[in-house]
Amino acid sequence: MSLTRIVRNFFAPRWHELERHQREGETLQREVLASLIARAKDTEFGRRHTFGAIKGYDDFVKNVPVATYEDVKDDIDRMRHGERDVLWPGRVKWYAKSSGTTNDKSKFIPVTPDGLKRLHYKGGTDAVAMYLQNNPDSRMFDGRGLILGGSHAPNYNLPGSLVGDLSAILIENINPIVNLVRVPKKKTALLSDFEVKRDRIAHEAMTKNVTNLSGVPSWMLSVLNRVMELSGKQHLEEVWPNIEVFFHGGVAFTPYRGQYEQLITSPRMHYMETYNASEGFFGLQNDPTDKSMLLMLDYDVFYEFIDCEELRVKSEELRVKSEEFRVKNEESALHPIPLWAVEPGKNYAMVISTSCGLWRYMIGDTIQFTSVNPYKFIISGRTKSFINAFGEELIVDNAEKGLAYACQKTGAEVSEYTAAPVFMDAKAKCRHQWLVEFAKRPADVQEFGQILDRKLQELNSDYEAKRYKDITLQPLEIIEARPGLFNDWLRLHGKLGGQHKVPRLSNSREHIEQLLRLN
C-alpha cells in the first residue's frame, strides 16, 4: 500500500476542524486572544500592560499600543542576552534574522517553542493536509521532499542560542522523522554559502525520488537549474518522474510561473502558495483554482488591520528625511480594527499578536481581503514597498499584475526587478525607472515598457491620473539588467540565498542606484 494513503488518515481530523474557518472566524480569533493573554499575563510585558485585568478585545486595545520593531527591539535584545519572561514566558533561544525588503537593517524576531509548534509547524502541517484533501491520488510521501533552508549562527555566544533564517531554525528543530522523507542532508541544508550549498543540494537530490518541493521561488529555481545542468535533461520530470507539487512562499510567484512551467511540463504538477514569514505562518492557498489564501484563524496569532489610506496619511505627517517613520499610538492615532470588522477590496496593513512575544506588532505587509466568509486574501505589498512620490500610490500587487500582463503579451519572462522614481531629470521630467532582469528577453524592450505602463494605468486609477497627458509623470523607463545582476547585489550585501529578497518598489533611489552602479 502507498505510504501516502496511510499518512492521509493522520490528516483527516484536521479537515473537519478547518471547517470552523467558514462560519466561526470571530469566535476563533477571540479564543486565540484570550489564550495569548492568559499565558503571558505574568511576563514583564504582561504586567506592564495589566494583562490580568483584560477581559476582552476592547480592554486589550486600551492597554496595549501598536508597535513597530523599533518599539520592541530593546526588549528583544535583553531576551537575546538571556533574560527570561520578558515578552513571552521562559527563555527564548531562537531568533529569526530578517533584514526586511527595503533596508539593510537586521531585525531579530523571537521564535519561541510555542511559536514553533503552534504557528510555524502548524502551518506546514496544514499545507500538507489541504494539499492531500485537494489531491486524493497524491503519492508525495512515497518519495522525498526537497526543502530549501538558510543558515544560522551563534547568538551573542550564549550556549544553545542561535540567530538565523527562519527556514534554518525550522530545519534545526524539525521532527527527526521528517528527515527520513526530505533532502538534502541537514548539514548541507544549513550551509551559509549559497553557491556551495546549491551545488551540493543538486548532487544529493538528483538521484533521489523527489516528489515535492518547498522554498522561495527564486532560490528554488536556481537549485533546479543546477540540477538540469548536471543531469543534461530538458525537463525536471525526466530527473524526478514523480514530481507533483511545489509549496512556495516568501516572494510573489507570478514573475516565476512561466519559468517553472517551462521547466516542469508534467500535467500532474501543482503549485500551492503559503504565507509564512519570520513573524509567523498566516495563510494557505486552500483552493487550487483560487489565487487567494485562507487566513489561518486558530493558530497562535491574533490579527488586527489598519486601513492603508489612514496609514499613508499618518506616515506622510510623520515622515522624516530618511523616509522612515516610527508609529506611536498616541502620536499617530492609528485605529486598527479586528478581523470581524474588515471589508473586502480594501488594502490593510497587518498587525499581529503572537506566542512569539509580538504584541500589536506591525509586520510591514499589506493584504487585501477577497472574501470574509471565509476570510480569504491576497498579499498586496509592503507598507514601505511602494512608490508614492507623486501621489500615484503604486503597490507591489499592481507591479506583479502589470509585469505578468506584459510578459504574456510579449513572450518575455522576468527573473528579477526593482523600481523607483526619478524625481526630476535634466529636462525637468519625472518618471518611474524600472530595472528588469529578463530570463527571456522581449523582442522589443521599449514595447514591453509601453504595455506595462498602459496596464498599470488600467490597474491603478491614481497612477492613471498622474500619467494623464504626461503632465505629472512621463512614461516609465525600462533599463535592462545584465544577467546575474541582482544575485551579485545580494551577494555583495551578504544576502545571497535563504529568505532574502530583492526590494521591489521604493520611494527611495538608494537600492536602484547601487544596482545601476553594478550593472
Short mmCIF file of C-alpha atoms in Angstrom, two decimals:
data_model
loop_
_atom_site.label_atom_id
_atom_site.label_comp_id
_atom_site.label_asym_id
_atom_site.label_seq_id
_atom_site.Cartn_x
_atom_site.Cartn_y
_atom_site.Cartn_z
CA MET A 1 0.00 0.00 0.00
CA SER A 2 1.15 3.55 -0.76
CA LEU A 3 2.67 5.31 2.27
CA THR A 4 0.76 8.45 1.29
CA ARG A 5 -2.56 6.60 1.62
CA ILE A 6 -1.63 5.64 5.17
CA VAL A 7 -0.46 9.16 6.05
CA ARG A 8 -3.71 10.69 4.72
CA ASN A 9 -5.60 9.20 7.66
CA PHE A 10 -3.46 11.24 10.06
CA PHE A 11 -4.74 14.49 8.49
CA ALA A 12 -8.45 13.60 8.30
CA PRO A 13 -9.40 15.08 11.72
CA ARG A 14 -7.83 18.40 10.76
CA TRP A 15 -10.01 18.66 7.65
CA HIS A 16 -13.08 18.78 9.91
CA GLU A 17 -11.50 21.34 12.26
CA LEU A 18 -10.78 23.67 9.34
CA GLU A 19 -14.49 23.84 8.56
CA ARG A 20 -14.80 26.22 11.55
CA HIS A 21 -12.95 28.83 9.47
CA GLN A 22 -16.04 29.01 7.25
CA ARG A 23 -18.52 30.01 9.96
CA GLU A 24 -16.75 30.86 13.25
CA GLY A 25 -13.97 33.30 12.37
CA GLU A 26 -14.73 35.83 15.10
CA THR A 27 -15.12 33.12 17.74
CA LEU A 28 -11.80 31.52 16.79
CA GLN A 29 -9.97 34.83 16.98
CA ARG A 30 -11.46 35.80 20.36
CA GLU A 31 -10.40 32.38 21.69
CA VAL A 32 -6.85 32.94 20.42
CA LEU A 33 -6.61 36.39 22.03
CA ALA A 34 -7.84 35.08 25.38
CA SER A 35 -5.32 32.23 25.27
CA LEU A 36 -2.40 34.51 24.41
CA ILE A 37 -3.23 36.97 27.21
CA ALA A 38 -3.71 34.21 29.80
CA ARG A 39 -0.35 32.62 29.01
CA ALA A 40 1.58 35.91 29.02
CA LYS A 41 -0.04 37.70 31.97
CA ASP A 42 2.92 37.00 34.28
CA THR A 43 5.61 38.16 31.83
CA GLU A 44 7.20 41.57 32.22
CA PHE A 45 5.20 42.83 29.22
CA GLY A 46 2.00 41.33 30.62
CA ARG A 47 2.45 43.06 33.98
CA ARG A 48 3.47 46.31 32.29
CA HIS A 49 0.19 46.32 30.34
CA THR A 50 -2.00 44.80 33.10
CA PHE A 51 -2.92 41.65 31.19
CA GLY A 52 -4.51 40.32 34.37
CA ALA A 53 -7.28 42.93 34.09
CA ILE A 54 -8.01 42.38 30.38
CA LYS A 55 -11.46 40.87 29.88
CA GLY A 56 -11.74 41.10 26.11
CA TYR A 57 -10.71 42.84 22.92
CA ASP A 58 -11.72 46.36 23.99
CA ASP A 59 -9.52 46.15 27.11
CA PHE A 60 -6.65 44.81 25.01
CA VAL A 61 -6.86 47.83 22.69
CA LYS A 62 -6.85 50.25 25.65
CA ASN A 63 -3.93 48.59 27.42
CA VAL A 64 -1.54 47.73 24.56
CA PRO A 65 -0.19 50.23 21.99
CA VAL A 66 0.53 49.45 18.36
CA ALA A 67 4.24 48.74 17.92
CA THR A 68 6.96 48.57 15.30
CA TYR A 69 10.28 46.77 15.65
CA GLU A 70 11.85 49.97 16.95
CA ASP A 71 9.46 49.87 19.89
CA VAL A 72 10.35 46.32 20.96
CA LYS A 73 13.98 45.96 19.92
CA ASP A 74 15.32 46.83 23.41
CA ASP A 75 13.17 44.11 25.00
CA ILE A 76 14.26 41.66 22.30
CA ASP A 77 17.91 42.50 22.83
CA ARG A 78 17.53 41.78 26.55
CA MET A 79 15.97 38.44 25.63
CA ARG A 80 18.85 37.71 23.27
CA HIS A 81 21.21 38.27 26.22
CA GLY A 82 19.38 35.58 28.18
CA GLU A 83 16.69 37.39 30.19
CA ARG A 84 13.56 35.34 30.86
CA ASP A 85 9.84 36.15 30.89
CA VAL A 86 10.15 39.44 29.03
CA LEU A 87 7.70 39.26 26.10
CA TRP A 88 6.76 35.58 26.48
CA PRO A 89 7.17 33.06 29.32
CA GLY A 90 10.58 31.42 29.68
CA ARG A 91 13.88 31.96 27.94
CA VAL A 92 13.79 32.31 24.16
CA LYS A 93 16.79 30.69 22.44
CA TRP A 94 15.96 31.17 18.76
CA TYR A 95 15.77 34.40 16.75
CA ALA A 96 14.81 34.70 13.09
CA LYS A 97 17.03 37.30 11.47
CA SER A 98 15.30 39.44 8.89
CA SER A 99 16.56 42.45 7.00
CA GLY A 100 13.17 43.25 5.54
CA THR A 101 12.75 44.23 1.92
CA THR A 102 13.51 47.93 1.85
CA ASN A 103 16.58 48.45 4.02
CA ASP A 104 19.69 46.70 5.26
CA LYS A 105 18.83 46.84 8.94
CA SER A 106 18.56 43.46 10.63
CA LYS A 107 15.61 42.53 12.79
CA PHE A 108 15.71 39.66 15.26
CA ILE A 109 12.29 38.08 15.68
CA PRO A 110 11.88 35.78 18.71
CA VAL A 111 10.88 32.20 17.87
CA THR A 112 9.53 30.51 20.99
CA PRO A 113 8.79 26.79 21.44
CA ASP A 114 5.07 27.67 21.39
CA GLY A 115 5.59 29.69 18.21
CA LEU A 116 7.41 26.83 16.54
CA LYS A 117 4.70 24.31 17.40
CA ARG A 118 1.52 26.38 17.19
CA LEU A 119 2.46 28.79 14.40
CA HIS A 120 5.20 27.67 12.07
CA TYR A 121 4.97 23.88 12.14
CA LYS A 122 1.18 24.00 12.33
CA GLY A 123 1.19 25.97 9.09
CA GLY A 124 3.44 23.46 7.37
CA THR A 125 1.27 20.58 8.56
CA ASP A 126 -1.90 22.29 7.32
CA ALA A 127 -0.31 22.93 3.93
CA VAL A 128 0.12 19.20 3.51
CA ALA A 129 -3.36 18.48 4.91
CA MET A 130 -5.01 20.82 2.41
CA TYR A 131 -2.95 19.52 -0.48
CA LEU A 132 -3.85 15.90 0.26
CA GLN A 133 -7.51 16.81 0.62
CA ASN A 134 -7.48 18.50 -2.80
CA ASN A 135 -5.43 15.72 -4.40
CA PRO A 136 -6.69 12.30 -3.23
CA ASP A 137 -4.42 10.47 -5.70
CA SER A 138 -1.25 12.11 -4.36
CA ARG A 139 1.80 9.95 -3.70
CA MET A 140 4.01 12.70 -2.27
CA PHE A 141 5.07 10.64 0.77
CA ASP A 142 6.20 7.78 -1.45
CA GLY A 143 9.24 9.90 -2.30
CA ARG A 144 11.34 12.72 -0.84
CA GLY A 145 10.68 16.41 -0.28
CA LEU A 146 13.33 18.88 -1.40
CA ILE A 147 13.26 21.60 1.28
CA LEU A 148 15.44 24.68 0.97
CA GLY A 149 16.71 26.41 4.08
CA GLY A 150 19.03 29.21 5.08
CA SER A 151 21.72 29.21 7.76
CA HIS A 152 22.18 30.20 11.39
CA ALA A 153 24.94 31.45 13.70
CA PRO A 154 25.56 31.76 17.47
CA ASN A 155 23.56 34.42 19.32
CA TYR A 156 25.90 36.51 21.49
CA ASN A 157 27.79 33.24 22.10
CA LEU A 158 25.11 32.13 24.58
CA PRO A 159 25.00 28.32 24.88
CA GLY A 160 22.27 26.81 22.73
CA SER A 161 21.05 30.17 21.45
CA LEU A 162 21.15 30.90 17.72
CA VAL A 163 20.09 33.51 15.17
CA GLY A 164 19.48 32.89 11.50
CA ASP A 165 16.95 32.45 8.71
CA LEU A 166 13.60 31.14 9.91
CA SER A 167 13.95 28.22 7.49
CA ALA A 168 17.21 27.21 9.21
CA ILE A 169 15.51 27.35 12.63
CA LEU A 170 12.71 25.14 11.34
CA ILE A 171 15.15 22.60 9.89
CA GLU A 172 17.23 22.61 13.09
CA ASN A 173 14.18 21.82 15.24
CA ILE A 174 12.23 19.59 12.86
CA ASN A 175 10.94 16.20 13.99
CA PRO A 176 13.65 13.61 13.17
CA ILE A 177 11.03 11.51 11.37
CA VAL A 178 10.68 14.25 8.74
CA ASN A 179 14.38 13.91 7.92
CA LEU A 180 13.62 10.44 6.61
CA VAL A 181 11.48 11.87 3.81
CA ARG A 182 13.42 15.03 2.92
CA VAL A 183 16.59 16.10 1.12
CA PRO A 184 19.26 17.45 1.36
CA LYS A 185 21.14 16.32 4.44
CA LYS A 186 20.82 18.68 7.40
CA LYS A 187 24.50 19.62 7.20
CA THR A 188 24.06 20.64 3.57
CA ALA A 189 20.76 22.44 4.19
CA LEU A 190 22.34 24.72 6.80
CA LEU A 191 25.44 25.76 4.81
CA SER A 192 25.84 29.53 4.72
CA ASP A 193 27.49 29.80 1.28
CA PHE A 194 24.54 29.56 -1.10
CA GLU A 195 26.62 28.80 -4.18
CA VAL A 196 28.32 25.85 -2.47
CA LYS A 197 25.01 24.75 -0.98
CA ARG A 198 23.24 24.97 -4.34
CA ASP A 199 25.74 22.62 -5.94
CA ARG A 200 25.67 20.12 -3.08
CA ILE A 201 21.87 20.08 -2.94
CA ALA A 202 21.71 19.38 -6.66
CA HIS A 203 24.17 16.48 -6.38
CA GLU A 204 22.41 14.99 -3.34
CA ALA A 205 18.87 15.35 -4.67
CA MET A 206 19.14 14.39 -8.32
CA THR A 207 19.49 10.66 -7.58
CA LYS A 208 16.53 10.62 -5.15
CA ASN A 209 12.83 10.14 -5.89
CA VAL A 210 11.81 13.76 -5.23
CA THR A 211 8.04 14.24 -5.29
CA ASN A 212 7.64 17.68 -3.70
CA LEU A 213 9.47 20.99 -3.33
CA SER A 214 9.31 23.64 -0.60
CA GLY A 215 11.01 27.02 -0.63
CA VAL A 216 11.30 30.53 -2.03
CA PRO A 217 10.66 30.50 -5.83
CA SER A 218 13.79 32.44 -6.79
CA TRP A 219 16.24 30.30 -4.79
CA MET A 220 14.49 27.03 -5.67
CA LEU A 221 14.68 27.91 -9.36
CA SER A 222 18.44 28.41 -9.02
CA VAL A 223 18.80 24.94 -7.47
CA LEU A 224 16.59 23.31 -10.12
CA ASN A 225 18.57 24.93 -12.92
CA ARG A 226 21.72 23.42 -11.42
CA VAL A 227 20.00 20.01 -11.34
CA MET A 228 19.23 20.40 -15.05
CA GLU A 229 22.85 21.37 -15.81
CA LEU A 230 24.19 18.30 -14.02
CA SER A 231 21.62 15.89 -15.43
CA GLY A 232 21.70 17.12 -19.02
CA LYS A 233 17.93 16.67 -19.18
CA GLN A 234 15.47 19.07 -20.75
CA HIS A 235 12.63 18.87 -18.23
CA LEU A 236 12.61 18.27 -14.49
CA GLU A 237 10.22 15.31 -14.68
CA GLU A 238 12.92 13.47 -16.63
CA VAL A 239 15.05 13.66 -13.47
CA TRP A 240 12.20 13.20 -11.00
CA PRO A 241 9.33 11.37 -12.76
CA ASN A 242 7.06 11.59 -9.71
CA ILE A 243 7.38 15.31 -9.02
CA GLU A 244 3.90 16.65 -8.20
CA VAL A 245 3.85 19.82 -6.05
CA PHE A 246 5.78 22.96 -5.13
CA PHE A 247 4.86 24.62 -1.81
CA HIS A 248 6.13 28.16 -2.34
CA GLY A 249 6.20 31.42 -0.40
CA GLY A 250 8.38 34.36 0.55
CA VAL A 251 8.02 36.26 -2.73
CA ALA A 252 5.28 36.56 -5.33
CA PHE A 253 5.17 33.56 -7.66
CA THR A 254 3.80 35.44 -10.68
CA PRO A 255 7.18 36.52 -12.15
CA TYR A 256 8.49 32.93 -11.92
CA ARG A 257 5.46 30.90 -13.00
CA GLY A 258 6.37 30.87 -16.70
CA GLN A 259 9.88 29.64 -15.98
CA TYR A 260 8.59 26.82 -13.75
CA GLU A 261 6.02 25.78 -16.34
CA GLN A 262 8.75 25.56 -18.97
CA LEU A 263 10.98 23.59 -16.62
CA ILE A 264 8.24 21.22 -15.39
CA THR A 265 5.81 20.20 -18.14
CA SER A 266 4.12 17.33 -16.29
CA PRO A 267 0.31 17.75 -16.20
CA ARG A 268 0.39 16.30 -12.67
CA MET A 269 2.39 19.27 -11.31
CA HIS A 270 0.68 21.50 -8.74
CA TYR A 271 1.62 24.79 -7.07
CA MET A 272 0.44 25.85 -3.62
CA GLU A 273 1.16 29.28 -2.14
CA THR A 274 1.89 29.73 1.56
CA TYR A 275 2.17 32.92 3.58
CA ASN A 276 4.91 32.20 6.08
CA ALA A 277 7.20 34.91 7.42
CA SER A 278 9.78 35.29 10.17
CA GLU A 279 6.97 36.57 12.39
CA GLY A 280 4.60 33.66 11.82
CA PHE A 281 2.58 31.49 9.44
CA PHE A 282 -0.58 33.26 8.35
CA GLY A 283 -2.20 31.88 5.21
CA LEU A 284 -2.60 28.96 2.82
CA GLN A 285 -3.97 28.55 -0.68
CA ASN A 286 -6.71 26.05 0.10
CA ASP A 287 -8.32 26.11 -3.35
CA PRO A 288 -6.02 25.46 -6.34
CA THR A 289 -8.44 27.34 -8.64
CA ASP A 290 -8.31 30.48 -6.47
CA LYS A 291 -5.12 32.54 -6.10
CA SER A 292 -6.24 33.99 -2.77
CA MET A 293 -5.27 32.34 0.52
CA LEU A 294 -7.25 31.29 3.57
CA LEU A 295 -6.30 33.27 6.69
CA MET A 296 -5.44 30.76 9.41
CA LEU A 297 -7.51 31.73 12.42
CA ASP A 298 -6.81 29.05 15.05
CA TYR A 299 -3.03 29.37 15.25
CA ASP A 300 -1.26 31.34 17.99
CA VAL A 301 -1.80 34.65 16.20
CA PHE A 302 -4.43 37.36 16.76
CA TYR A 303 -4.94 39.68 13.79
CA GLU A 304 -5.77 43.37 13.51
CA PHE A 305 -5.72 45.60 10.45
CA ILE A 306 -5.03 49.25 9.64
CA ASP A 307 -6.62 50.84 6.58
CA CYS A 308 -3.67 51.65 4.29
CA GLU A 309 -5.15 55.00 3.35
CA GLU A 310 -5.11 56.00 7.02
CA LEU A 311 -1.59 54.68 7.34
CA ARG A 312 -0.44 56.60 4.27
CA VAL A 313 -1.81 59.89 5.62
CA LYS A 314 -0.20 59.35 9.02
CA SER A 315 3.11 58.30 7.53
CA GLU A 316 3.22 61.47 5.43
CA GLU A 317 2.60 63.51 8.57
CA LEU A 318 5.43 61.80 10.43
CA ARG A 319 7.88 61.42 7.56
CA VAL A 320 11.48 62.46 8.22
CA LYS A 321 14.39 62.94 5.83
CA SER A 322 15.33 59.28 5.88
CA GLU A 323 11.78 58.50 4.70
CA GLU A 324 11.29 56.31 7.75
CA PHE A 325 8.63 56.89 10.33
CA ARG A 326 8.00 55.49 13.75
CA VAL A 327 4.46 54.65 14.73
CA LYS A 328 3.37 55.59 18.24
CA ASN A 329 -0.26 55.07 19.19
CA GLU A 330 -0.56 58.41 20.92
CA GLU A 331 1.24 60.29 18.13
CA SER A 332 -0.37 58.81 15.06
CA ALA A 333 -3.84 57.96 16.41
CA LEU A 334 -3.89 54.83 14.28
CA HIS A 335 -7.05 52.80 14.63
CA PRO A 336 -6.53 49.10 13.94
CA ILE A 337 -9.71 47.06 13.57
CA PRO A 338 -10.26 43.39 14.42
CA LEU A 339 -10.78 40.73 11.79
CA TRP A 340 -14.56 40.78 12.11
CA ALA A 341 -14.68 44.45 11.01
CA VAL A 342 -12.68 44.19 7.75
CA GLU A 343 -14.17 44.79 4.29
CA PRO A 344 -13.30 43.05 1.02
CA GLY A 345 -11.37 45.05 -1.55
CA LYS A 346 -9.57 47.39 0.87
CA ASN A 347 -5.82 47.39 1.41
CA TYR A 348 -4.88 46.78 5.03
CA ALA A 349 -1.59 46.80 6.92
CA MET A 350 -1.47 43.73 9.13
CA VAL A 351 -0.97 43.95 12.90
CA ILE A 352 -0.31 40.73 14.85
CA SER A 353 -0.08 39.44 18.42
CA THR A 354 1.57 36.02 18.73
CA SER A 355 3.02 33.43 21.07
CA CYS A 356 6.47 34.55 19.91
CA GLY A 357 6.00 37.65 22.08
CA LEU A 358 4.96 40.16 19.43
CA TRP A 359 2.11 42.35 20.69
CA ARG A 360 0.05 44.51 18.30
CA TYR A 361 3.09 44.42 16.04
CA MET A 362 3.04 45.96 12.57
CA ILE A 363 4.55 43.25 10.41
CA GLY A 364 5.02 45.52 7.39
CA ASP A 365 2.90 43.52 4.94
CA THR A 366 -0.32 44.70 3.34
CA ILE A 367 -3.16 42.42 2.34
CA GLN A 368 -6.49 42.73 0.59
CA PHE A 369 -9.45 40.53 1.50
CA THR A 370 -11.22 38.86 -1.39
CA SER A 371 -13.83 37.25 0.89
CA VAL A 372 -14.95 37.48 4.52
CA ASN A 373 -16.85 34.19 4.65
CA PRO A 374 -14.40 32.56 4.86
CA TYR A 375 -11.64 35.13 5.35
CA LYS A 376 -9.52 34.90 2.20
CA PHE A 377 -6.94 37.39 0.98
CA ILE A 378 -4.09 38.24 -1.35
CA ILE A 379 -0.80 39.84 -0.33
CA SER A 380 -0.87 43.29 -1.91
CA GLY A 381 2.57 44.56 -0.88
CA ARG A 382 4.56 46.11 1.93
CA THR A 383 3.82 49.22 3.97
CA LYS A 384 7.25 50.51 2.91
CA SER A 385 7.44 48.82 -0.51
CA PHE A 386 5.53 51.14 -2.79
CA ILE A 387 6.07 54.20 -4.94
CA ASN A 388 4.10 57.25 -3.92
CA ALA A 389 6.49 60.02 -4.92
CA PHE A 390 3.84 61.92 -6.89
CA GLY A 391 0.57 60.67 -5.38
CA GLU A 392 0.41 57.61 -7.64
CA GLU A 393 0.29 55.02 -4.80
CA LEU A 394 1.74 52.18 -6.88
CA ILE A 395 1.83 48.94 -4.85
CA VAL A 396 3.54 45.60 -5.42
CA ASP A 397 0.29 43.90 -6.42
CA ASN A 398 -0.05 46.41 -9.30
CA ALA A 399 3.54 45.78 -10.34
CA GLU A 400 3.20 41.97 -10.33
CA LYS A 401 -0.01 42.03 -12.37
CA GLY A 402 1.39 44.57 -14.81
CA LEU A 403 4.57 42.58 -15.40
CA ALA A 404 2.62 39.35 -15.84
CA TYR A 405 0.46 41.02 -18.50
CA ALA A 406 3.47 42.50 -20.33
CA CYS A 407 5.17 39.09 -20.30
CA GLN A 408 2.05 37.44 -21.66
CA LYS A 409 1.78 39.95 -24.50
CA THR A 410 5.46 39.87 -25.49
CA GLY A 411 6.52 36.32 -24.64
CA ALA A 412 9.08 37.67 -22.17
CA GLU A 413 10.00 36.23 -18.78
CA VAL A 414 11.15 38.36 -15.85
CA SER A 415 13.50 36.87 -13.27
CA GLU A 416 14.03 39.94 -11.03
CA TYR A 417 13.12 43.62 -10.96
CA THR A 418 13.10 46.76 -8.87
CA ALA A 419 11.59 50.19 -9.49
CA ALA A 420 11.99 53.68 -8.07
CA PRO A 421 11.04 57.24 -9.01
CA VAL A 422 13.17 59.69 -10.99
CA PHE A 423 12.15 62.89 -9.28
CA MET A 424 13.43 65.22 -12.00
CA ASP A 425 15.92 64.73 -14.79
CA ALA A 426 17.91 67.30 -16.78
CA LYS A 427 14.75 68.18 -18.72
CA ALA A 428 12.65 68.58 -15.56
CA LYS A 429 10.79 65.34 -16.30
CA CYS A 430 9.58 62.89 -13.63
CA ARG A 431 9.00 59.18 -14.19
CA HIS A 432 9.33 55.69 -12.76
CA GLN A 433 12.50 53.81 -13.58
CA TRP A 434 12.35 50.01 -13.74
CA LEU A 435 15.48 47.89 -13.66
CA VAL A 436 14.48 44.49 -15.06
CA GLU A 437 16.48 41.28 -15.42
CA PHE A 438 14.87 39.11 -18.09
CA ALA A 439 15.05 35.32 -18.08
CA LYS A 440 13.67 35.60 -21.64
CA ARG A 441 14.14 38.96 -23.32
CA PRO A 442 11.24 40.52 -25.24
CA ALA A 443 11.86 41.29 -28.90
CA ASP A 444 11.34 44.97 -28.14
CA VAL A 445 12.11 46.18 -24.60
CA GLN A 446 10.55 49.57 -25.33
CA GLU A 447 7.28 47.89 -26.36
CA PHE A 448 7.39 45.83 -23.16
CA GLY A 449 7.63 49.06 -21.17
CA GLN A 450 4.73 50.63 -23.04
CA ILE A 451 2.49 47.63 -22.39
CA LEU A 452 3.47 47.63 -18.71
CA ASP A 453 2.78 51.37 -18.45
CA ARG A 454 -0.69 51.04 -20.00
CA LYS A 455 -1.58 48.08 -17.79
CA LEU A 456 -0.51 49.93 -14.63
CA GLN A 457 -2.84 52.79 -15.62
CA GLU A 458 -5.63 50.27 -16.05
CA LEU A 459 -4.90 48.70 -12.64
CA ASN A 460 -4.36 51.89 -10.62
CA SER A 461 -6.51 54.99 -11.06
CA ASP A 462 -4.07 57.18 -9.12
CA TYR A 463 -1.23 56.16 -11.41
CA GLU A 464 -3.50 56.75 -14.40
CA ALA A 465 -4.34 60.26 -13.17
CA LYS A 466 -0.68 61.17 -12.71
CA ARG A 467 0.13 59.82 -16.19
CA TYR A 468 -2.65 61.89 -17.80
CA LYS A 469 -1.16 63.65 -20.84
CA ASP A 470 2.32 63.09 -19.32
CA ILE A 471 1.78 66.17 -17.17
CA THR A 472 2.91 64.83 -13.78
CA LEU A 473 4.54 61.54 -14.77
CA GLN A 474 6.28 60.70 -18.03
CA PRO A 475 6.11 57.15 -19.46
CA LEU A 476 8.02 54.69 -17.32
CA GLU A 477 11.56 53.78 -18.29
CA ILE A 478 12.83 50.20 -18.58
CA ILE A 479 16.55 49.61 -18.00
CA GLU A 480 17.66 46.12 -18.91
CA ALA A 481 19.78 44.47 -16.23
CA ARG A 482 22.64 42.20 -17.17
CA PRO A 483 22.24 38.50 -16.29
CA GLY A 484 23.05 37.83 -12.65
CA LEU A 485 22.97 41.49 -11.57
CA PHE A 486 20.52 41.03 -8.71
CA ASN A 487 22.33 37.97 -7.38
CA ASP A 488 25.58 39.94 -7.47
CA TRP A 489 23.92 42.73 -5.47
CA LEU A 490 22.57 40.25 -2.92
CA ARG A 491 25.98 38.59 -2.65
CA LEU A 492 27.67 41.97 -2.12
CA HIS A 493 25.31 42.64 0.78
CA GLY A 494 25.69 39.15 2.25
CA LYS A 495 22.11 38.19 1.34
CA LEU A 496 22.53 35.51 -1.29
CA GLY A 497 20.22 32.57 -0.58
CA GLY A 498 17.98 31.93 2.40
CA GLN A 499 14.90 34.13 2.74
CA HIS A 500 16.43 37.35 1.45
CA LYS A 501 14.51 39.21 -1.22
CA VAL A 502 15.19 41.88 -3.80
CA PRO A 503 13.37 45.12 -2.89
CA ARG A 504 10.62 45.60 -5.48
CA LEU A 505 9.27 49.15 -5.18
CA SER A 506 10.72 52.04 -3.21
CA ASN A 507 10.23 55.77 -2.85
CA SER A 508 13.99 56.00 -2.33
CA ARG A 509 16.61 55.56 -5.07
CA GLU A 510 19.11 54.00 -2.66
CA HIS A 511 18.82 50.41 -3.89
CA ILE A 512 18.34 51.12 -7.58
CA GLU A 513 21.40 53.38 -7.62
CA GLN A 514 23.50 50.60 -6.05
CA LEU A 515 22.23 48.17 -8.68
CA LEU A 516 22.80 50.59 -11.56
CA ARG A 517 26.42 51.05 -10.49
CA LEU A 518 26.86 47.26 -10.67
CA ASN A 519 25.02 46.90 -13.98
#
